[in-house]
PDB file of C-alpha atoms in Angstrom:
ATOM      1  CA  MET T   1     125.540 -43.294  25.138  1.00  0.00           C
ATOM      2  CA  SER T   2     128.506 -45.831  24.796  1.00  0.00           C
ATOM      3  CA  ARG T   3     131.940 -44.430  24.737  1.00  0.00           C
ATOM      4  CA  LEU T   4     133.362 -45.526  21.094  1.00  0.00           C
ATOM      5  CA  PRO T   5     137.129 -45.305  20.511  1.00  0.00           C
ATOM      6  CA  LYS T   6     138.102 -42.014  18.495  1.00  0.00           C
ATOM      7  CA  LEU T   7     139.056 -42.407  15.176  1.00  0.00           C
ATOM      8  CA  PHE T   8     142.439 -41.031  14.060  1.00  0.00           C
ATOM      9  CA  PHE T   9     141.621 -37.506  13.084  1.00  0.00           C
ATOM     10  CA  GLU T  10     138.431 -36.797  14.460  1.00  0.00           C
ATOM     11  CA  THR T  11     139.156 -33.994  16.647  1.00  0.00           C
ATOM     12  CA  SER T  12     139.692 -30.330  15.439  1.00  0.00           C
ATOM     13  CA  TRP T  13     143.114 -29.849  17.337  1.00  0.00           C
ATOM     14  CA  GLU T  14     144.185 -33.086  15.127  1.00  0.00           C
ATOM     15  CA  SER T  15     142.870 -31.410  11.964  1.00  0.00           C
ATOM     16  CA  PHE T  16     144.522 -27.795  12.781  1.00  0.00           C
ATOM     17  CA  ILE T  17     148.022 -29.733  13.534  1.00  0.00           C
ATOM     18  CA  LEU T  18     147.669 -31.755  10.187  1.00  0.00           C
ATOM     19  CA  SER T  19     146.850 -29.059   7.978  1.00  0.00           C
ATOM     20  CA  GLY T  20     150.070 -27.406   8.905  1.00  0.00           C
ATOM     21  CA  LEU T  21     152.076 -30.321   8.531  1.00  0.00           C
ATOM     22  CA  PRO T  22     152.204 -31.920   5.274  1.00  0.00           C
ATOM     23  CA  HIS T  23     154.640 -34.873   5.010  1.00  0.00           C
ATOM     24  CA  SER T  24     156.977 -33.811   2.561  1.00  0.00           C
ATOM     25  CA  SER T  25     158.052 -30.348   4.508  1.00  0.00           C
ATOM     26  CA  PRO T  26     161.110 -30.762   7.346  1.00  0.00           C
ATOM     27  CA  VAL T  27     159.470 -29.067  10.259  1.00  0.00           C
ATOM     28  CA  SER T  28     161.576 -29.210  13.258  1.00  0.00           C
ATOM     29  CA  PHE T  29     160.165 -29.771  16.714  1.00  0.00           C
ATOM     30  CA  SER T  30     162.009 -30.148  19.897  1.00  0.00           C
ATOM     31  CA  PHE T  31     161.100 -33.002  22.516  1.00  0.00           C
ATOM     32  CA  PRO T  32     159.181 -30.767  24.973  1.00  0.00           C
ATOM     33  CA  GLN T  33     157.156 -29.356  22.074  1.00  0.00           C
ATOM     34  CA  LEU T  34     156.295 -32.804  21.109  1.00  0.00           C
ATOM     35  CA  PHE T  35     155.660 -33.873  24.657  1.00  0.00           C
ATOM     36  CA  TYR T  36     153.515 -30.633  25.097  1.00  0.00           C
ATOM     37  CA  LEU T  37     151.407 -31.258  21.562  1.00  0.00           C
ATOM     38  CA  SER T  38     150.995 -35.173  22.611  1.00  0.00           C
ATOM     39  CA  HIS T  39     150.004 -34.670  26.376  1.00  0.00           C
ATOM     40  CA  HIS T  40     147.823 -31.608  25.157  1.00  0.00           C
ATOM     41  CA  LEU T  41     145.894 -34.271  23.010  1.00  0.00           C
ATOM     42  CA  ARG T  42     145.700 -36.903  25.536  1.00  0.00           C
ATOM     43  CA  THR T  43     147.593 -39.485  23.363  1.00  0.00           C
ATOM     44  CA  TYR T  44     151.386 -40.174  22.787  1.00  0.00           C
ATOM     45  CA  ARG T  45     150.602 -41.358  18.902  1.00  0.00           C
ATOM     46  CA  TRP T  46     151.211 -37.693  18.010  1.00  0.00           C
ATOM     47  CA  VAL T  47     154.781 -38.359  19.060  1.00  0.00           C
ATOM     48  CA  PHE T  48     155.361 -40.742  16.773  1.00  0.00           C
ATOM     49  CA  TYR T  49     153.204 -38.973  13.740  1.00  0.00           C
ATOM     50  CA  LEU T  50     155.063 -35.791  14.190  1.00  0.00           C
ATOM     51  CA  LEU T  51     158.415 -37.509  14.255  1.00  0.00           C
ATOM     52  CA  SER T  52     157.554 -39.446  11.163  1.00  0.00           C
ATOM     53  CA  SER T  53     156.889 -35.763   9.278  1.00  0.00           C
ATOM     54  CA  THR T  54     159.317 -33.917  10.538  1.00  0.00           C
ATOM     55  CA  SER T  55     163.388 -34.080  10.678  1.00  0.00           C
ATOM     56  CA  LEU T  56     163.588 -35.516  14.321  1.00  0.00           C
ATOM     57  CA  SER T  57     164.027 -38.819  15.006  1.00  0.00           C
ATOM     58  CA  LEU T  58     163.353 -41.093  17.961  1.00  0.00           C
ATOM     59  CA  GLU T  59     166.936 -41.941  18.555  1.00  0.00           C
ATOM     60  CA  SER T  60     167.835 -38.169  18.706  1.00  0.00           C
ATOM     61  CA  LEU T  61     165.424 -37.918  21.467  1.00  0.00           C
ATOM     62  CA  ILE T  62     166.118 -40.837  23.638  1.00  0.00           C
ATOM     63  CA  HIS T  63     169.743 -40.546  23.155  1.00  0.00           C
ATOM     64  CA  PRO T  64     170.465 -36.799  22.712  1.00  0.00           C
ATOM     65  CA  GLN T  65     173.976 -35.382  21.947  1.00  0.00           C
ATOM     66  CA  HIS T  66     175.053 -33.232  24.510  1.00  0.00           C
ATOM     67  CA  PHE T  67     178.434 -32.536  23.264  1.00  0.00           C
ATOM     68  CA  SER T  68     179.362 -29.221  21.382  1.00  0.00           C
ATOM     69  CA  THR T  69     181.945 -29.566  18.383  1.00  0.00           C
ATOM     70  CA  LYS T  70     183.239 -25.966  19.702  1.00  0.00           C
ATOM     71  CA  PRO T  71     187.242 -26.116  20.240  1.00  0.00           C
ATOM     72  CA  GLU T  72     186.609 -24.263  23.464  1.00  0.00           C
ATOM     73  CA  THR T  73     184.227 -26.934  24.696  1.00  0.00           C
ATOM     74  CA  THR T  74     186.303 -29.842  23.291  1.00  0.00           C
ATOM     75  CA  GLU T  75     189.227 -28.783  24.965  1.00  0.00           C
ATOM     76  CA  VAL T  76     187.362 -28.408  28.572  1.00  0.00           C
ATOM     77  CA  ARG T  77     185.882 -32.020  27.852  1.00  0.00           C
ATOM     78  CA  GLU T  78     189.629 -33.261  27.466  1.00  0.00           C
ATOM     79  CA  LYS T  79     190.862 -31.724  30.326  1.00  0.00           C
ATOM     80  CA  THR T  80     187.663 -33.163  32.371  1.00  0.00           C
ATOM     81  CA  GLU T  81     187.958 -36.745  31.083  1.00  0.00           C
ATOM     82  CA  VAL T  82     192.089 -36.360  32.039  1.00  0.00           C
ATOM     83  CA  ALA T  83     190.856 -34.960  35.346  1.00  0.00           C
ATOM     84  CA  GLU T  84     188.638 -37.680  36.194  1.00  0.00           C
ATOM     85  CA  ALA T  85     190.848 -40.138  34.898  1.00  0.00           C
ATOM     86  CA  GLU T  86     193.478 -38.825  37.258  1.00  0.00           C
ATOM     87  CA  ALA T  87     190.972 -38.865  40.121  1.00  0.00           C
ATOM     88  CA  ARG T  88     190.178 -42.570  39.238  1.00  0.00           C
ATOM     89  CA  ASN T  89     193.945 -43.445  39.407  1.00  0.00           C
ATOM     90  CA  LEU T  90     194.151 -41.646  42.897  1.00  0.00           C
ATOM     91  CA  LYS T  91     191.588 -43.539  44.560  1.00  0.00           C
ATOM     92  CA  GLU T  92     192.803 -46.559  43.318  1.00  0.00           C
ATOM     93  CA  ALA T  93     196.136 -45.922  44.857  1.00  0.00           C
ATOM     94  CA  LEU T  94     194.532 -44.754  48.063  1.00  0.00           C
ATOM     95  CA  GLU T  95     192.592 -48.020  48.128  1.00  0.00           C
ATOM     96  CA  LYS T  96     196.000 -49.734  47.498  1.00  0.00           C
ATOM     97  CA  ALA T  97     197.620 -47.820  50.493  1.00  0.00           C
ATOM     98  CA  GLU T  98     194.959 -48.551  52.908  1.00  0.00           C
ATOM     99  CA  ILE T  99     195.464 -52.299  52.022  1.00  0.00           C
ATOM    100  CA  ALA T 100     198.848 -51.967  52.568  1.00  0.00           C
ATOM    101  CA  LYS T 101     198.394 -50.133  55.601  1.00  0.00           C
ATOM    102  CA  LEU T 102     196.084 -52.763  57.156  1.00  0.00           C
ATOM    103  CA  LYS T 103     198.033 -55.799  55.997  1.00  0.00           C
ATOM    104  CA  THR T 104     201.173 -53.981  58.010  1.00  0.00           C
ATOM    105  CA  LYS T 105     199.183 -53.587  60.924  1.00  0.00           C
ATOM    106  CA  ALA T 106     198.203 -57.245  60.727  1.00  0.00           C
ATOM    107  CA  ASN T 107     201.901 -58.319  60.513  1.00  0.00           C
ATOM    108  CA  LEU T 108     202.926 -55.920  63.236  1.00  0.00           C
ATOM    109  CA  SER T 109     200.260 -57.263  65.726  1.00  0.00           C
ATOM    110  CA  LEU T 110     201.482 -60.588  64.677  1.00  0.00           C
ATOM    111  CA  GLU T 111     204.689 -59.873  65.512  1.00  0.00           C
ATOM    112  CA  LYS T 112     203.718 -58.358  68.779  1.00  0.00           C
ATOM    113  CA  LYS T 113     202.184 -61.517  69.784  1.00  0.00           C
ATOM    114  CA  LYS T 114     205.285 -63.482  68.496  1.00  0.00           C
ATOM    115  CA  ARG T 115     207.461 -61.466  70.614  1.00  0.00           C
ATOM    116  CA  LYS T 116     205.351 -61.649  73.809  1.00  0.00           C
ATOM    117  CA  ALA T 117     205.449 -65.318  73.204  1.00  0.00           C
ATOM    118  CA  ALA T 118     209.121 -65.464  72.486  1.00  0.00           C
ATOM    119  CA  GLN T 119     209.582 -63.128  75.916  1.00  0.00           C
ATOM    120  CA  ALA T 120     207.369 -65.443  78.049  1.00  0.00           C
ATOM    121  CA  LYS T 121     209.379 -68.357  76.904  1.00  0.00           C
ATOM    122  CA  VAL T 122     212.560 -66.487  77.791  1.00  0.00           C
ATOM    123  CA  ALA T 123     210.975 -65.514  81.212  1.00  0.00           C
ATOM    124  CA  GLU T 124     209.967 -69.354  81.812  1.00  0.00           C
ATOM    125  CA  ALA T 125     213.806 -70.421  81.034  1.00  0.00           C
ATOM    126  CA  LYS T 126     215.158 -67.848  83.508  1.00  0.00           C
ATOM    127  CA  LYS T 127     212.735 -68.722  86.034  1.00  0.00           C
ATOM    128  CA  LYS T 128     213.868 -72.430  85.564  1.00  0.00           C
ATOM    129  CA  ALA T 129     217.458 -71.547  85.805  1.00  0.00           C
ATOM    130  CA  GLU T 130     217.078 -69.579  88.593  1.00  0.00           C
ATOM    131  CA  GLY T 131     215.306 -72.515  90.131  1.00  0.00           C
ATOM    132  CA  PHE T 132     218.216 -74.695  89.303  1.00  0.00           C
ATOM    133  CA  ILE T 133     220.643 -72.274  90.780  1.00  0.00           C
ATOM    134  CA  MET T 134     218.938 -72.238  93.878  1.00  0.00           C
ATOM    135  CA  GLU T 135     218.679 -75.843  94.072  1.00  0.00           C
ATOM    136  CA  ALA T 136     222.313 -76.216  93.403  1.00  0.00           C
ATOM    137  CA  GLY T 137     223.119 -73.760  96.119  1.00  0.00           C
ATOM    138  CA  HIS T 138     221.026 -75.570  98.492  1.00  0.00           C
ATOM    139  CA  LEU T 139     222.875 -79.071  97.378  1.00  0.00           C
ATOM    140  CA  THR T 140     226.402 -77.042  97.977  1.00  0.00           C
ATOM    141  CA  VAL T 141     225.329 -76.273 101.410  1.00  0.00           C
ATOM    142  CA  GLU T 142     224.096 -79.435 102.209  1.00  0.00           C
ATOM    143  CA  ALA T 143     227.016 -81.163 100.711  1.00  0.00           C
ATOM    144  CA  PHE T 144     229.360 -79.132 102.765  1.00  0.00           C
ATOM    145  CA  LYS T 145     227.192 -79.715 105.860  1.00  0.00           C
ATOM    146  CA  ALA T 146     227.573 -83.309 104.943  1.00  0.00           C
ATOM    147  CA  SER T 147     231.224 -82.953 104.269  1.00  0.00           C
ATOM    148  CA  LEU T 148     231.752 -81.551 107.870  1.00  0.00           C
ATOM    149  CA  GLU T 149     229.843 -84.375 109.429  1.00  0.00           C
ATOM    150  CA  PHE T 150     231.979 -87.026 106.958  1.00  0.00           C
ATOM    151  CA  ILE T 151     234.871 -85.466 108.725  1.00  0.00           C
ATOM    152  CA  GLU T 152     233.748 -85.272 112.173  1.00  0.00           C
ATOM    153  CA  ILE T 153     232.866 -88.872 111.439  1.00  0.00           C
ATOM    154  CA  LYS T 154     236.117 -90.028 110.066  1.00  0.00           C
ATOM    155  CA  VAL T 155     237.959 -88.306 113.189  1.00  0.00           C
ATOM    156  CA  TRP T 156     235.773 -89.796 115.384  1.00  0.00           C
ATOM    157  CA  ILE T 157     236.557 -93.178 113.961  1.00  0.00           C
ATOM    158  CA  GLY T 158     239.922 -92.746 113.719  1.00  0.00           C
ATOM    159  CA  ARG T 159     240.337 -91.551 117.579  1.00  0.00           C
ATOM    160  CA  LYS T 160     238.424 -94.819 118.327  1.00  0.00           C
ATOM    161  CA  ALA T 161     241.068 -96.552 116.290  1.00  0.00           C
ATOM    162  CA  PHE T 162     243.613 -94.915 117.709  1.00  0.00           C
ATOM    163  CA  GLU T 163     242.198 -95.439 121.116  1.00  0.00           C
ATOM    164  CA  SER T 164     241.707 -99.006 120.908  1.00  0.00           C
ATOM    165  CA  GLY T 165     244.811 -99.769 119.443  1.00  0.00           C
TER     166      GLY T 165
END
């Protein structure tokens, strides 16, 4: 027996539903009811058929309006939106503060490196100055010794000149 496709209004379920739904009557179904009917009939063509025969639109099923027009819920929704906006602003401010903190840390570490380099240069200059001072001290001592020797030589030469003369 070959499986031929069913005709559009072949089953008893379809006839039953169609008998209760003339196209002119504004019957209202919710989406779960439509889904249940279409799933029960194992086809989605009934969703579109029922939509065309009711006051529902496919757009209202896909994009339902969740907002109520009651003043209490409108006020709560507005307060929620304001709170969400404030939370976003605070989050952005926190991110900016964290960025500023990281920049400050980077600048401080750079300044520390510069300070260490400057301190190293100062220490090196002090060592050189101490070396020059020590060398000058040694030269002074040697000059003093040399001057004593020079004086002794001078005295010796003078004595020799006196003795010979």
